[in-house]
PDB file of C-alpha atoms in Angstrom:
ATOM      1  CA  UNK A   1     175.450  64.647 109.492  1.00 79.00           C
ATOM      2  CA  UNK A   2     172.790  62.286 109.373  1.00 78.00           C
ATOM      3  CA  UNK A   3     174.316  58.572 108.298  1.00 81.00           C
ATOM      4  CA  UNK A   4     171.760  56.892 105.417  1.00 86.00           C
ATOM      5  CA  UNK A   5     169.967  54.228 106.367  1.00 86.00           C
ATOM      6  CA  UNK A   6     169.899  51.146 104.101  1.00 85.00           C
ATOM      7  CA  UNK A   7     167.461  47.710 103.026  1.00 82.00           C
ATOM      8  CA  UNK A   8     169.891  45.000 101.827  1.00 86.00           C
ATOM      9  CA  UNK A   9     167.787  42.773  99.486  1.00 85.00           C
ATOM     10  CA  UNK A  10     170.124  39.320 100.612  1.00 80.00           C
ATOM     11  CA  UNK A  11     168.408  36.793  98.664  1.00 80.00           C
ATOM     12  CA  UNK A  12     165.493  36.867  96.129  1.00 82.00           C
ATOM     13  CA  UNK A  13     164.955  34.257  93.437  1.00 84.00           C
ATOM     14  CA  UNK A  14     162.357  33.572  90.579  1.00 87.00           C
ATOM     15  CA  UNK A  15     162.355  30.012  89.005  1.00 88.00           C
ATOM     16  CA  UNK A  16     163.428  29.982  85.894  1.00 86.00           C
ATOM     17  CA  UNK A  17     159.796  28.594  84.693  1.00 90.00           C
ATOM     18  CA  UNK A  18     157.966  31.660  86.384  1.00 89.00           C
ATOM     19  CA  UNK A  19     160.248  34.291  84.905  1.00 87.00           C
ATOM     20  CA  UNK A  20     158.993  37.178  82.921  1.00 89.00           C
ATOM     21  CA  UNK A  21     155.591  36.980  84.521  1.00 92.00           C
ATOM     22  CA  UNK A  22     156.057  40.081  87.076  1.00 93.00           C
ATOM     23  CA  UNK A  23     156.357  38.076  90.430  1.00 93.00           C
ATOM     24  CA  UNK A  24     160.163  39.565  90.340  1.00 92.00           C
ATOM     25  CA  UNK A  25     159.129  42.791  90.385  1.00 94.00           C
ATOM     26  CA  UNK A  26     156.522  42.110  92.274  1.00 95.00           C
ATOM     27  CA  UNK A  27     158.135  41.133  94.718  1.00 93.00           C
ATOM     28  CA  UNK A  28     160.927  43.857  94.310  1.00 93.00           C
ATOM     29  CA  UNK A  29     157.610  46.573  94.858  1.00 94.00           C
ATOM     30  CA  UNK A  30     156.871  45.175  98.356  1.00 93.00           C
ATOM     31  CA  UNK A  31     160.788  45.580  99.339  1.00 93.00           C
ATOM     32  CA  UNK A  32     160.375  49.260  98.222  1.00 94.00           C
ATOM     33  CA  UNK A  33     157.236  49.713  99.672  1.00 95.00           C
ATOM     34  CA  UNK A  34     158.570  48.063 103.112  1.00 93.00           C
ATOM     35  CA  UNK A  35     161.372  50.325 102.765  1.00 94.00           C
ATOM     36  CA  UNK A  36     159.841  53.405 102.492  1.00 94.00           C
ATOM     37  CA  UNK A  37     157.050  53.089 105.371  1.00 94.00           C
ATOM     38  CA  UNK A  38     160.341  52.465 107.568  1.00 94.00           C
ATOM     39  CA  UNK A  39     162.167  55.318 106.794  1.00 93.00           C
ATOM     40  CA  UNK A  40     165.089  53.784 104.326  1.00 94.00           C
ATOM     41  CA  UNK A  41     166.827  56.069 102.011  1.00 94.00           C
ATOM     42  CA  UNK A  42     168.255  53.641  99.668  1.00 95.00           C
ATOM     43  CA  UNK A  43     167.712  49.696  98.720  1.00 95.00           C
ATOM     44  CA  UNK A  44     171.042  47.921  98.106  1.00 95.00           C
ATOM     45  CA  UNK A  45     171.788  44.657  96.203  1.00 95.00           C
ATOM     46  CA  UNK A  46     175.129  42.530  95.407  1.00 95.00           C
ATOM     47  CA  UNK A  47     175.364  40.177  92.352  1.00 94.00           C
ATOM     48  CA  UNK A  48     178.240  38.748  90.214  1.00 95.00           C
ATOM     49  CA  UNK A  49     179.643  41.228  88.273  1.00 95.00           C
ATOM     50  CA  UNK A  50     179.530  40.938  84.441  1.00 93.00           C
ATOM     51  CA  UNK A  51     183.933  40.629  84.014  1.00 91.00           C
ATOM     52  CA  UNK A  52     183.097  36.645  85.708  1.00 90.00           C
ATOM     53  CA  UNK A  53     181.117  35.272  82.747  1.00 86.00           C
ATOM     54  CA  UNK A  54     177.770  33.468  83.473  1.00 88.00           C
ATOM     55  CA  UNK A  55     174.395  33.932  81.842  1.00 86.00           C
ATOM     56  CA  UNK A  56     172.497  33.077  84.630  1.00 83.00           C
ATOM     57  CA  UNK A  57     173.848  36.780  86.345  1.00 89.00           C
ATOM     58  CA  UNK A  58     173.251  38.187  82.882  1.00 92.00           C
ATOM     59  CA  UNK A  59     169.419  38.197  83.496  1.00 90.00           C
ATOM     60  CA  UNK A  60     170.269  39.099  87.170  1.00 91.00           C
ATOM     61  CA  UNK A  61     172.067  42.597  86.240  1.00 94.00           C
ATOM     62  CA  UNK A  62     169.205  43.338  83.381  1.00 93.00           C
ATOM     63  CA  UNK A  63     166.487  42.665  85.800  1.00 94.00           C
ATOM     64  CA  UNK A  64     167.718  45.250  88.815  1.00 95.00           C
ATOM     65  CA  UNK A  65     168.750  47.723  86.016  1.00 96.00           C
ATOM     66  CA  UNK A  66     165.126  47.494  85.107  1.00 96.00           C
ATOM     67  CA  UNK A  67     163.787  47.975  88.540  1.00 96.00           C
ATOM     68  CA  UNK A  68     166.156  51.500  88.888  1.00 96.00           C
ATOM     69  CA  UNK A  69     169.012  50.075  90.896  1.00 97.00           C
ATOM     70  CA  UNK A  70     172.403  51.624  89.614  1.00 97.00           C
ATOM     71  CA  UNK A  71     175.651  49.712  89.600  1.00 97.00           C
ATOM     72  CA  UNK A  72     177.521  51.732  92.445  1.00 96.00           C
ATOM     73  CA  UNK A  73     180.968  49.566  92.861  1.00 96.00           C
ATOM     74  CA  UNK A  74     182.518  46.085  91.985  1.00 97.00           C
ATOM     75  CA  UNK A  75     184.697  44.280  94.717  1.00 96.00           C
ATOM     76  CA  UNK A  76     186.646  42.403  93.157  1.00 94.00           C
ATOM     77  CA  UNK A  77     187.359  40.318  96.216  1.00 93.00           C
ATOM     78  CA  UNK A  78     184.234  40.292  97.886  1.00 93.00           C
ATOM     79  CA  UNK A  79     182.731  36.359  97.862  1.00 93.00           C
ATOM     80  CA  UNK A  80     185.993  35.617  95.670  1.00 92.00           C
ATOM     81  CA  UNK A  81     188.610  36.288  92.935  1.00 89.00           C
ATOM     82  CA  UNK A  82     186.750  34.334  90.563  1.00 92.00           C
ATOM     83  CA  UNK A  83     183.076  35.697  91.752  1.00 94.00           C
ATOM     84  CA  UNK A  84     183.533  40.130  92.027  1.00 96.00           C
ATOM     85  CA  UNK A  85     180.643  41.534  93.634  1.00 96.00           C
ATOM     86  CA  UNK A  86     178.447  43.933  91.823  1.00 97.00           C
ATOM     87  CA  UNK A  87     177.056  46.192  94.599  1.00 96.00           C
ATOM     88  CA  UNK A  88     173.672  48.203  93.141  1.00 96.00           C
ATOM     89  CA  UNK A  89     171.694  51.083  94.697  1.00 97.00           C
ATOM     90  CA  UNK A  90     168.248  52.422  94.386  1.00 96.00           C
ATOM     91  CA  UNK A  91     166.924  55.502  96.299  1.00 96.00           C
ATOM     92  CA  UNK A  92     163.904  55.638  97.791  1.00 93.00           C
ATOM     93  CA  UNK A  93     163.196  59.149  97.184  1.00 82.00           C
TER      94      UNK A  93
END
């Protein structure tokens, strides 16, 4: 058995002014790339799950869908009962 090895993306943020211009995924591209030269099997993100309503996260969620991450599981107590955590995945492979 051979444990996977993981990149957390903690924290990346657009401003709102520069969205939609492809410095997200941009940015997103040199995570995967840095990933893969080092051997990573999967890149990981949290964000607010949809059930705690605020647009903001919307555009969060629809952005990592778009770059391939899958929702994998939602704690519900993770940061807080009023903030579930939406953990995502994305292989490498």
């Amino acid at each position: 058995y051979k444990p996977y090895k993981l990149q957390e993306v903690y924290d990346l943020g657009v401003l709102r002014e520069v969205h939609r211009n492809g410095l997200g995924h941009a940015l997103m591209y040199e995570v995967y790339i840095y990933a893969k030269k080092h051997g990573y099997d999967y890149i990981t993100v949290k964000t607010l799950d949809e059930s705690a309503i605020y647009e903001p996260y919307d555009r969060s969620r629809n952005f990592y869908t778009k770059e391939g991450f899958l929702p994998l599981e939602v704690f519900k107590y993770y940061w807080n009962e009023d903030n579930p955590c939406l953990y995502l995945v994305k292989s490498i492979k």
